[in-house]
Amino acid sequence: MIKPMSIEVLFTSESTATGGGREGHVKSSTGRIDQNTNHPKEMGGSGEGTNPEELFSAGYAACFLGALRAVAGKEKIQVDDASAITAQVGFGKDPDGGFAINAHLIGYLPGFEQAAAEELMEKAHQFCPYSKATRGNIDVKLSAKV
């Protein structure tokens, strides 16, 4: 039995994977994502196309930057338009013989003091839906560069 969602859903995104997953194709219902998927060269693949970790890192970076701006706005903190978030998503073997991912979120926050940038990153991490979804499931490291 599927547990009912505890959120008021504002919209739903939908994508479908076909083929072999990592060696296949992904397409969103809107058609905005329409990509072949391949193993990266580091895993013996061609490196052509995209992979799940690349797609996840793009979504996490965009979501986290939005969360950072929302938190800053609530606190009347000005965030420069040159500010950015880089999400590095690692893929590797876990101790149980399976596979897992981790993430490193790097905030580029020009004009901030280091301590203020780190505090804003931590507050955004508490607010971001991707961070909430992964909390307790994957290791996430935060860094701030000013």
GROMACS .gro file of N, CA and C in nm:
model
  438
    1MET      N    1   0.084  -0.119   0.000
    1MET     CA    2   0.000   0.000   0.000
    1MET      C    3   0.088   0.124   0.000
    2ILE      N    4   0.056   0.218  -0.085
    2ILE     CA    5   0.131   0.342  -0.095
    2ILE      C    6   0.083   0.439   0.012
    3LYS      N    7   0.179   0.492   0.088
    3LYS     CA    8   0.147   0.588   0.193
    3LYS      C    9   0.110   0.722   0.127
    4PRO      N   10   0.000   0.785   0.169
    4PRO     CA   11  -0.037   0.914   0.112
    4PRO      C   12   0.072   1.018   0.139
    5MET      N   13   0.091   1.106   0.043
    5MET     CA   14   0.191   1.211   0.059
    5MET      C   15   0.145   1.310   0.164
    6SER      N   16   0.240   1.361   0.241
    6SER     CA   17   0.208   1.455   0.346
    6SER      C   18   0.230   1.600   0.303
    7ILE      N   19   0.227   1.623   0.173
    7ILE     CA   20   0.243   1.759   0.123
    7ILE      C   21   0.124   1.796   0.035
    8GLU      N   22   0.103   1.925   0.021
    8GLU     CA   23   0.004   1.974  -0.075
    8GLU      C   24   0.078   1.986  -0.208
    9VAL      N   25   0.053   1.896  -0.301
    9VAL     CA   26   0.126   1.892  -0.427
    9VAL      C   27   0.085   2.010  -0.514
   10LEU      N   28   0.183   2.090  -0.555
   10LEU     CA   29   0.158   2.206  -0.641
   10LEU      C   30   0.173   2.170  -0.788
   11PHE      N   31   0.262   2.078  -0.820
   11PHE     CA   32   0.276   2.027  -0.956
   11PHE      C   33   0.351   1.896  -0.948
   12THR      N   34   0.347   1.821  -1.055
   12THR     CA   35   0.417   1.693  -1.062
   12THR      C   36   0.500   1.689  -1.188
   13SER      N   37   0.626   1.652  -1.175
   13SER     CA   38   0.713   1.629  -1.291
   13SER      C   39   0.715   1.480  -1.318
   14GLU      N   40   0.729   1.445  -1.445
   14GLU     CA   41   0.727   1.304  -1.482
   14GLU      C   42   0.831   1.278  -1.590
   15SER      N   43   0.909   1.175  -1.570
   15SER     CA   44   1.007   1.132  -1.669
   15SER      C   45   1.002   0.980  -1.677
   16THR      N   46   1.039   0.928  -1.794
   16THR     CA   47   1.038   0.784  -1.817
   16THR      C   48   1.176   0.742  -1.868
   17ALA      N   49   1.229   0.635  -1.808
   17ALA     CA   50   1.354   0.576  -1.855
   17ALA      C   51   1.322   0.449  -1.933
   18THR      N   52   1.388   0.432  -2.046
   18THR     CA   53   1.371   0.312  -2.128
   18THR      C   54   1.508   0.255  -2.160
   19GLY      N   55   1.510   0.137  -2.215
   19GLY     CA   56   1.637   0.074  -2.249
   19GLY      C   57   1.695   0.007  -2.128
   20GLY      N   58   1.823   0.025  -2.107
   20GLY     CA   59   1.892  -0.042  -1.997
   20GLY      C   60   1.915   0.045  -1.876
   21GLY      N   61   1.846   0.156  -1.862
   21GLY     CA   62   1.869   0.244  -1.747
   21GLY      C   63   1.991   0.331  -1.771
   22ARG      N   64   2.105   0.286  -1.724
   22ARG     CA   65   2.228   0.363  -1.747
   22ARG      C   66   2.271   0.359  -1.893
   23GLU      N   67   2.227   0.263  -1.967
   23GLU     CA   68   2.253   0.253  -2.111
   23GLU      C   69   2.117   0.255  -2.180
   24GLY      N   70   2.054   0.370  -2.181
   24GLY     CA   71   1.919   0.379  -2.237
   24GLY      C   72   1.884   0.521  -2.277
   25HIS      N   73   1.764   0.562  -2.233
   25HIS     CA   74   1.713   0.693  -2.271
   25HIS      C   75   1.619   0.743  -2.161
   26VAL      N   76   1.622   0.872  -2.134
   26VAL     CA   77   1.527   0.934  -2.042
   26VAL      C   78   1.456   1.047  -2.115
   27LYS      N   79   1.327   1.058  -2.089
   27LYS     CA   80   1.250   1.165  -2.150
   27LYS      C   81   1.144   1.212  -2.051
   28SER      N   82   1.135   1.343  -2.037
   28SER     CA   83   1.032   1.400  -1.950
   28SER      C   84   0.902   1.412  -2.028
   29SER      N   85   0.792   1.416  -1.956
   29SER     CA   86   0.662   1.424  -2.021
   29SER      C   87   0.647   1.555  -2.098
   30THR      N   88   0.722   1.659  -2.060
   30THR     CA   89   0.717   1.786  -2.133
   30THR      C   90   0.806   1.786  -2.256
   31GLY      N   91   0.898   1.689  -2.263
   31GLY     CA   92   0.994   1.684  -2.373
   31GLY      C   93   1.115   1.772  -2.352
   32ARG      N   94   1.121   1.847  -2.240
   32ARG     CA   95   1.236   1.935  -2.215
   32ARG      C   96   1.362   1.854  -2.186
   33ILE      N   97   1.345   1.736  -2.129
   33ILE     CA   98   1.457   1.644  -2.112
   33ILE      C   99   1.431   1.529  -2.208
   34ASP      N  100   1.526   1.504  -2.294
   34ASP     CA  101   1.515   1.398  -2.394
   34ASP      C  102   1.658   1.356  -2.426
   35GLN      N  103   1.714   1.270  -2.341
   35GLN     CA  104   1.857   1.241  -2.344
   35GLN      C  105   1.886   1.091  -2.345
   36ASN      N  106   1.989   1.054  -2.418
   36ASN     CA  107   2.043   0.919  -2.406
   36ASN      C  108   2.121   0.913  -2.276
   37THR      N  109   2.121   0.796  -2.213
   37THR     CA  110   2.199   0.775  -2.093
   37THR      C  111   2.307   0.672  -2.122
   38ASN      N  112   2.425   0.697  -2.068
   38ASN     CA  113   2.538   0.606  -2.086
   38ASN      C  114   2.622   0.606  -1.960
   39HIS      N  115   2.692   0.496  -1.938
   39HIS     CA  116   2.789   0.492  -1.829
   39HIS      C  117   2.896   0.597  -1.857
   40PRO      N  118   2.943   0.666  -1.754
   40PRO     CA  119   3.055   0.758  -1.775
   40PRO      C  120   3.182   0.679  -1.806
   41LYS      N  121   3.280   0.745  -1.864
   41LYS     CA  122   3.406   0.679  -1.899
   41LYS      C  123   3.470   0.615  -1.777
   42GLU      N  124   3.455   0.679  -1.660
   42GLU     CA  125   3.516   0.627  -1.538
   42GLU      C  126   3.458   0.491  -1.498
   43MET      N  127   3.342   0.456  -1.553
   43MET     CA  128   3.279   0.328  -1.524
   43MET      C  129   3.281   0.236  -1.646
   44GLY      N  130   3.368   0.267  -1.741
   44GLY     CA  131   3.384   0.181  -1.857
   44GLY      C  132   3.289   0.210  -1.972
   45GLY      N  133   3.215   0.318  -1.962
   45GLY     CA  134   3.121   0.352  -2.068
   45GLY      C  135   3.180   0.446  -2.170
   46SER      N  136   3.096   0.485  -2.264
   46SER     CA  137   3.139   0.575  -2.371
   46SER      C  138   3.153   0.719  -2.322
   47GLY      N  139   3.080   0.753  -2.215
   47GLY     CA  140   3.082   0.891  -2.168
   47GLY      C  141   2.991   0.981  -2.247
   48GLU      N  142   2.926   0.928  -2.349
   48GLU     CA  143   2.832   1.007  -2.429
   48GLU      C  144   2.697   1.005  -2.358
   49GLY      N  145   2.617   1.102  -2.384
   49GLY     CA  146   2.488   1.110  -2.316
   49GLY      C  147   2.506   1.159  -2.174
   50THR      N  148   2.406   1.137  -2.093
   50THR     CA  149   2.410   1.181  -1.954
   50THR      C  150   2.400   1.059  -1.865
   51ASN      N  151   2.395   1.081  -1.735
   51ASN     CA  152   2.379   0.972  -1.640
   51ASN      C  153   2.294   1.021  -1.523
   52PRO      N  154   2.240   0.930  -1.444
   52PRO     CA  155   2.151   0.972  -1.336
   52PRO      C  156   2.214   1.071  -1.238
   53GLU      N  157   2.343   1.054  -1.210
   53GLU     CA  158   2.408   1.144  -1.115
   53GLU      C  159   2.422   1.285  -1.171
   54GLU      N  160   2.447   1.295  -1.301
   54GLU     CA  161   2.455   1.426  -1.364
   54GLU      C  162   2.319   1.496  -1.359
   55LEU      N  163   2.214   1.423  -1.388
   55LEU     CA  164   2.080   1.481  -1.382
   55LEU      C  165   2.044   1.522  -1.239
   56PHE      N  166   2.079   1.437  -1.142
   56PHE     CA  167   2.052   1.468  -1.002
   56PHE      C  168   2.130   1.592  -0.958
   57SER      N  169   2.258   1.601  -0.999
   57SER     CA  170   2.339   1.716  -0.958
   57SER      C  171   2.283   1.847  -1.014
   58ALA      N  172   2.231   1.843  -1.135
   58ALA     CA  173   2.172   1.964  -1.194
   58ALA      C  174   2.047   2.006  -1.116
   59GLY      N  175   1.963   1.910  -1.084
   59GLY     CA  176   1.843   1.941  -1.008
   59GLY      C  177   1.874   1.989  -0.868
   60TYR      N  178   1.970   1.924  -0.802
   60TYR     CA  179   2.005   1.962  -0.666
   60TYR      C  180   2.065   2.103  -0.664
   61ALA      N  181   2.153   2.134  -0.757
   61ALA     CA  182   2.214   2.267  -0.762
   61ALA      C  183   2.108   2.376  -0.780
   62ALA      N  184   2.017   2.356  -0.872
   62ALA     CA  185   1.913   2.456  -0.899
   62ALA      C  186   1.820   2.471  -0.779
   63CYS      N  187   1.779   2.359  -0.721
   63CYS     CA  188   1.689   2.363  -0.606
   63CYS      C  189   1.757   2.430  -0.487
   64PHE      N  190   1.884   2.395  -0.463
   64PHE     CA  191   1.954   2.451  -0.347
   64PHE      C  192   1.975   2.601  -0.363
   65LEU      N  193   2.007   2.647  -0.484
   65LEU     CA  194   2.022   2.791  -0.505
   65LEU      C  195   1.890   2.863  -0.480
   66GLY      N  196   1.780   2.803  -0.524
   66GLY     CA  197   1.649   2.862  -0.497
   66GLY      C  198   1.621   2.867  -0.348
   67ALA      N  199   1.656   2.761  -0.275
   67ALA     CA  200   1.636   2.758  -0.130
   67ALA      C  201   1.723   2.863  -0.062
   68LEU      N  202   1.847   2.876  -0.107
   68LEU     CA  203   1.938   2.975  -0.049
   68LEU      C  204   1.882   3.116  -0.068
   69ARG      N  205   1.833   3.145  -0.188
   69ARG     CA  206   1.776   3.277  -0.215
   69ARG      C  207   1.648   3.300  -0.133
   70ALA      N  208   1.568   3.196  -0.115
   70ALA     CA  209   1.445   3.210  -0.035
   70ALA      C  210   1.478   3.239   0.111
   71VAL      N  211   1.574   3.165   0.166
   71VAL     CA  212   1.614   3.187   0.305
   71VAL      C  213   1.674   3.327   0.321
   72ALA      N  214   1.759   3.366   0.228
   72ALA     CA  215   1.820   3.499   0.233
   72ALA      C  216   1.712   3.607   0.226
   73GLY      N  217   1.616   3.589   0.138
   73GLY     CA  218   1.508   3.687   0.125
   73GLY      C  219   1.428   3.702   0.252
   74LYS      N  220   1.399   3.592   0.319
   74LYS     CA  221   1.324   3.597   0.446
   74LYS      C  222   1.401   3.672   0.552
   75GLU      N  223   1.533   3.664   0.546
   75GLU     CA  224   1.617   3.728   0.646
   75GLU      C  225   1.669   3.865   0.599
   76LYS      N  226   1.618   3.912   0.486
   76LYS     CA  227   1.657   4.042   0.431
   76LYS      C  228   1.808   4.050   0.404
   77ILE      N  229   1.862   3.938   0.355
   77ILE     CA  230   2.004   3.932   0.319
   77ILE      C  231   2.014   3.941   0.168
   78GLN      N  232   2.097   4.030   0.118
   78GLN     CA  233   2.116   4.048  -0.026
   78GLN      C  234   2.211   3.942  -0.079
   79VAL      N  235   2.167   3.869  -0.182
   79VAL     CA  236   2.251   3.770  -0.249
   79VAL      C  237   2.282   3.821  -0.389
   80ASP      N  238   2.409   3.835  -0.419
   80ASP     CA  239   2.456   3.885  -0.548
   80ASP      C  240   2.411   3.793  -0.661
   81ASP      N  241   2.380   3.851  -0.778
   81ASP     CA  242   2.341   3.770  -0.894
   81ASP      C  243   2.453   3.679  -0.942
   82ALA      N  244   2.575   3.707  -0.903
   82ALA     CA  245   2.688   3.622  -0.940
   82ALA      C  246   2.699   3.500  -0.849
   83SER      N  247   2.615   3.491  -0.748
   83SER     CA  248   2.617   3.376  -0.658
   83SER      C  249   2.576   3.251  -0.734
   84ALA      N  250   2.631   3.138  -0.693
   84ALA     CA  251   2.604   3.012  -0.762
   84ALA      C  252   2.620   2.896  -0.664
   85ILE      N  253   2.559   2.785  -0.700
   85ILE     CA  254   2.577   2.659  -0.628
   85ILE      C  255   2.626   2.555  -0.726
   86THR      N  256   2.730   2.485  -0.689
   86THR     CA  257   2.777   2.370  -0.765
   86THR      C  258   2.746   2.246  -0.682
   87ALA      N  259   2.680   2.150  -0.743
   87ALA     CA  260   2.652   2.022  -0.676
   87ALA      C  261   2.737   1.915  -0.740
   88GLN      N  262   2.828   1.858  -0.664
   88GLN     CA  263   2.908   1.745  -0.709
   88GLN      C  264   2.846   1.619  -0.651
   89VAL      N  265   2.803   1.527  -0.737
   89VAL     CA  266   2.741   1.403  -0.691
   89VAL      C  267   2.835   1.288  -0.724
   90GLY      N  268   2.879   1.220  -0.619
   90GLY     CA  269   2.969   1.107  -0.636
   90GLY      C  270   2.892   0.976  -0.638
   91PHE      N  271   2.942   0.880  -0.712
   91PHE     CA  272   2.883   0.747  -0.723
   91PHE      C  273   2.990   0.647  -0.689
   92GLY      N  274   2.960   0.551  -0.605
   92GLY     CA  275   3.061   0.452  -0.572
   92GLY      C  276   3.005   0.333  -0.498
   93LYS      N  277   3.094   0.244  -0.461
   93LYS     CA  278   3.056   0.122  -0.391
   93LYS      C  279   3.035   0.152  -0.243
   94ASP      N  280   2.930   0.092  -0.187
   94ASP     CA  281   2.906   0.107  -0.044
   94ASP      C  282   2.960  -0.015   0.031
   95PRO      N  283   2.968  -0.007   0.163
   95PRO     CA  284   3.025  -0.118   0.241
   95PRO      C  285   2.947  -0.249   0.230
   96ASP      N  286   2.821  -0.243   0.189
   96ASP     CA  287   2.739  -0.364   0.178
   96ASP      C  288   2.754  -0.435   0.044
   97GLY      N  289   2.843  -0.386  -0.042
   97GLY     CA  290   2.864  -0.448  -0.172
   97GLY      C  291   2.774  -0.393  -0.281
   98GLY      N  292   2.695  -0.294  -0.248
   98GLY     CA  293   2.609  -0.229  -0.347
   98GLY      C  294   2.670  -0.097  -0.390
   99PHE      N  295   2.584  -0.006  -0.431
   99PHE     CA  296   2.630   0.125  -0.476
   99PHE      C  297   2.554   0.235  -0.403
  100ALA      N  298   2.613   0.351  -0.395
  100ALA     CA  299   2.550   0.465  -0.328
  100ALA      C  300   2.604   0.594  -0.388
  101ILE      N  301   2.542   0.703  -0.350
  101ILE     CA  302   2.588   0.834  -0.393
  101ILE      C  303   2.615   0.922  -0.271
  102ASN      N  304   2.691   1.027  -0.293
  102ASN     CA  305   2.708   1.133  -0.194
  102ASN      C  306   2.703   1.266  -0.268
  103ALA      N  307   2.701   1.374  -0.194
  103ALA     CA  308   2.693   1.505  -0.258
  103ALA      C  309   2.780   1.605  -0.184
  104HIS      N  310   2.837   1.696  -0.260
  104HIS     CA  311   2.912   1.809  -0.206
  104HIS      C  312   2.852   1.934  -0.270
  105LEU      N  313   2.793   2.018  -0.187
  105LEU     CA  314   2.732   2.142  -0.235
  105LEU      C  315   2.827   2.257  -0.204
  106ILE      N  316   2.867   2.328  -0.308
  106ILE     CA  317   2.962   2.438  -0.293
  106ILE      C  318   2.890   2.568  -0.329
  107GLY      N  319   2.882   2.657  -0.232
  107GLY     CA  320   2.820   2.787  -0.256
  107GLY      C  321   2.925   2.890  -0.288
  108TYR      N  322   2.905   2.961  -0.397
  108TYR     CA  323   2.992   3.073  -0.434
  108TYR      C  324   2.915   3.199  -0.401
  109LEU      N  325   2.955   3.266  -0.293
  109LEU     CA  326   2.879   3.378  -0.239
  109LEU      C  327   2.967   3.502  -0.226
  110PRO      N  328   2.990   3.571  -0.339
  110PRO     CA  329   3.075   3.690  -0.334
  110PRO      C  330   3.014   3.799  -0.246
  111GLY      N  331   3.100   3.866  -0.174
  111GLY     CA  332   3.056   3.977  -0.090
  111GLY      C  333   3.017   3.934   0.051
  112PHE      N  334   3.016   3.805   0.080
  112PHE     CA  335   2.982   3.756   0.214
  112PHE      C  336   3.109   3.739   0.297
  113GLU      N  337   3.095   3.750   0.427
  113GLU     CA  338   3.198   3.705   0.519
  113GLU      C  339   3.189   3.552   0.523
  114GLN      N  340   3.299   3.483   0.547
  114GLN     CA  341   3.300   3.337   0.545
  114GLN      C  342   3.197   3.276   0.642
  115ALA      N  343   3.193   3.325   0.763
  115ALA     CA  344   3.100   3.268   0.863
  115ALA      C  345   2.955   3.289   0.822
  116ALA      N  346   2.924   3.405   0.766
  116ALA     CA  347   2.787   3.433   0.721
  116ALA      C  348   2.749   3.345   0.603
  117ALA      N  349   2.843   3.321   0.514
  117ALA     CA  350   2.817   3.235   0.398
  117ALA      C  351   2.792   3.092   0.444
  118GLU      N  352   2.872   3.044   0.538
  118GLU     CA  353   2.853   2.908   0.590
  118GLU      C  354   2.718   2.894   0.662
  119GLU      N  355   2.680   2.996   0.737
  119GLU     CA  356   2.551   2.994   0.808
  119GLU      C  357   2.435   2.993   0.709
  120LEU      N  358   2.443   3.072   0.604
  120LEU     CA  359   2.338   3.075   0.502
  120LEU      C  360   2.329   2.941   0.429
  121MET      N  361   2.443   2.880   0.400
  121MET     CA  362   2.443   2.747   0.336
  121MET      C  363   2.373   2.645   0.426
  122GLU      N  364   2.402   2.647   0.555
  122GLU     CA  365   2.340   2.552   0.648
  122GLU      C  366   2.188   2.575   0.657
  123LYS      N  367   2.146   2.700   0.660
  123LYS     CA  368   2.002   2.731   0.665
  123LYS      C  369   1.933   2.686   0.536
  124ALA      N  370   1.999   2.705   0.423
  124ALA     CA  371   1.943   2.660   0.296
  124ALA      C  372   1.933   2.508   0.294
  125HIS      N  373   2.030   2.441   0.354
  125HIS     CA  374   2.030   2.295   0.360
  125HIS      C  375   1.911   2.243   0.442
  126GLN      N  376   1.872   2.317   0.542
  126GLN     CA  377   1.756   2.278   0.623
  126GLN      C  378   1.625   2.303   0.548
  127PHE      N  379   1.626   2.397   0.454
  127PHE     CA  380   1.505   2.441   0.383
  127PHE      C  381   1.484   2.369   0.249
  128CYS      N  382   1.591   2.332   0.182
  128CYS     CA  383   1.587   2.278   0.046
  128CYS      C  384   1.514   2.143   0.040
  129PRO      N  385   1.416   2.128  -0.050
  129PRO     CA  386   1.346   2.000  -0.064
  129PRO      C  387   1.438   1.883  -0.100
  130TYR      N  388   1.540   1.904  -0.183
  130TYR     CA  389   1.634   1.796  -0.215
  130TYR      C  390   1.711   1.756  -0.090
  131SER      N  391   1.754   1.854  -0.011
  131SER     CA  392   1.826   1.822   0.112
  131SER      C  393   1.736   1.746   0.210
  132LYS      N  394   1.611   1.787   0.218
  132LYS     CA  395   1.518   1.715   0.305
  132LYS      C  396   1.500   1.571   0.257
  133ALA      N  397   1.491   1.551   0.126
  133ALA     CA  398   1.469   1.418   0.070
  133ALA      C  399   1.589   1.326   0.092
  134THR      N  400   1.709   1.382   0.095
  134THR     CA  401   1.829   1.300   0.107
  134THR      C  402   1.880   1.291   0.250
  135ARG      N  403   1.829   1.374   0.340
  135ARG     CA  404   1.880   1.379   0.477
  135ARG      C  405   1.871   1.241   0.543
  136GLY      N  406   1.984   1.197   0.595
  136GLY     CA  407   1.989   1.068   0.661
  136GLY      C  408   2.006   0.952   0.563
  137ASN      N  409   2.005   0.981   0.434
  137ASN     CA  410   2.017   0.876   0.333
  137ASN      C  411   2.150   0.879   0.259
  138ILE      N  412   2.204   0.999   0.238
  138ILE     CA  413   2.335   1.011   0.174
  138ILE      C  414   2.417   1.114   0.250
  139ASP      N  415   2.548   1.104   0.239
  139ASP     CA  416   2.635   1.205   0.298
  139ASP      C  417   2.632   1.329   0.210
  140VAL      N  418   2.609   1.444   0.273
  140VAL     CA  419   2.609   1.571   0.203
  140VAL      C  420   2.705   1.665   0.275
  141LYS      N  421   2.802   1.715   0.201
  141LYS     CA  422   2.900   1.809   0.255
  141LYS      C  423   2.866   1.948   0.201
  142LEU      N  424   2.877   2.048   0.287
  142LEU     CA  425   2.854   2.187   0.246
  142LEU      C  426   2.984   2.264   0.252
  143SER      N  427   3.009   2.347   0.152
  143SER     CA  428   3.125   2.437   0.151
  143SER      C  429   3.079   2.572   0.100
  144ALA      N  430   3.144   2.676   0.150
  144ALA     CA  431   3.114   2.812   0.103
  144ALA      C  432   3.243   2.879   0.061
  145LYS      N  433   3.239   2.943  -0.055
  145LYS     CA  434   3.353   3.020  -0.104
  145LYS      C  435   3.305   3.163  -0.121
  146VAL      N  436   3.379   3.256  -0.064
  146VAL     CA  437   3.339   3.396  -0.070
  146VAL      C  438   3.433   3.474  -0.158
   0.00000   0.00000   0.00000
